[in-house]
Amino acid sequence: MTTAAPAVEAAGLTKTYPGGVRALDGMGVTVAAGTVFGLLGPNGAGKSTTVKILTTLARPDSGTALVAGHDALRHPDRVRRAIGVVAQKSGADPVATGRENLLLQGRLYGRRGPEVGRRADELLERFDLADAGRRLVRTYSGGMQRRLDVALGLMHRPQVLFLDEPTTGLDPEARTAMWEEIARLAGEEGLTIVLTTHYLEEADRLAERIAIVDRGRVVAEGTPDELKGELHGDAVHVELGDTPDEVDARLLATALGEFAAVREVAVDGRRLSARADDGPAAVPHVLAVLEQQGAAVASVTVARPSLDDVYLRYAGRRFADADSGTGASTGGGTGGPGGTDVEPAAPAAGRAGAR
Ligand SMILES: Nc1ncnc2c1ncn2[C@@H]1O[C@H](COP(=O)(O)OP(=O)(O)OP(=O)(O)O)[C@@H](O)[C@H]1O
């Protein structure tokens, strides 16, 4: 555990977008320097809005944000110099080469002279783009473009790198390669990385600590093992044949809850989940109760705790279900990130972040 000041300290962030969408509702995170921190949550949970505030591209309605020791609200220019941003959408110019993009990025940060070219070549090499460095970016594969995006974010040697969904849209092979690179950056270079993702596996694999975000606030935080360790026992998931109505669902939960071996029973549509110290031993009881209640069973699975179970526990619904709907606290606007309130940014954050 490092004793240095945290790389990011944000507290009490709130943000309501025009149209009444409450994107952040008391959001707060503390990220230790030199670690990889994952903001994990379904679509619309508020991850991008948090990153936009921390990277000075948006202002909160209230709350505080310190990044690399600087106040993001009072001294956004200082924050911009200390951070790199890799936004969801590529910041690279498709009709320039990869190398030209890197050189331009360096110049936007005020770098001049041969050092800029050396840094560009070093990054092309490191991201396995040396051969493609003089090709137009529009000829790159998705994985190559994403690697170039990360290289652009690193051009000025930031202290904190923000990666907004770095592997969304990548095929499994490119995703694995990106994971390896992110792990190496944190391990070898002591960079602090704040990563947003809606992939449970990505957070589990990369982040030393994870904040699970739901409806604009952190609902659980810890190392992946701590979070999973809070859920004692196995998860028992039952796919019901018919959707029980509300009364049936309550009856099922009550009837199952009478077994000491089974706890935390939740029925969500056709899915019933519960915890049991010994999952396989509990299954016959669970099936017997469901049969008594007249509930048809399509399938039963028993699993060790996963981050999905952590999410279910804290958010009260499954991750995939939340991911397919909106996570914001009120309906209304559906504007995507980068919408109405993005403020003009200095090159440091603006090039990758404002597009
Ligand atoms: N510029 C905007 N104007 C209006 N509503 C917005 C704007 N940006 C985001 N929202 C809404 O705020 C909520 C939080 O969005 P945000 O992009 O922060 O979530 P997210 O967790 O990053 O999701 P995603 O993974 O889809 O990017 C969503 O309901 C979203 O539709």
PDB file of C-alpha atoms in Angstrom, residues 11 131 135 207 236 262 267 277 289-290 314 333:
ATOM      1  CA  ALA A  11     -16.354  13.336  -3.214  1.00  0.00           C
ATOM      2  CA  ASP A 131       5.467  -1.084 -39.006  1.00  0.00           C
ATOM      3  CA  ARG A 135       0.269   4.369 -42.712  1.00  0.00           C
ATOM      4  CA  ALA A 207      -8.116  -3.360 -11.475  1.00  0.00           C
ATOM      5  CA  VAL A 236     -27.527 -20.599  -6.826  1.00  0.00           C
ATOM      6  CA  VAL A 262     -30.434 -20.693   1.771  1.00  0.00           C
ATOM      7  CA  VAL A 267     -36.458 -13.027  -7.783  1.00  0.00           C
ATOM      8  CA  ASP A 277     -22.855 -22.257   2.014  1.00  0.00           C
ATOM      9  CA  VAL A 289     -39.880 -25.634  -2.723  1.00  0.00           C
ATOM     10  CA  LEU A 290     -40.275 -24.346  -6.260  1.00  0.00           C
ATOM     11  CA  TYR A 314     -25.665  -3.976  -4.047  1.00  0.00           C
ATOM     12  CA  GLY A 333     -32.662  12.867 -21.878  1.00  0.00           C
TER      13      GLY A 333
END
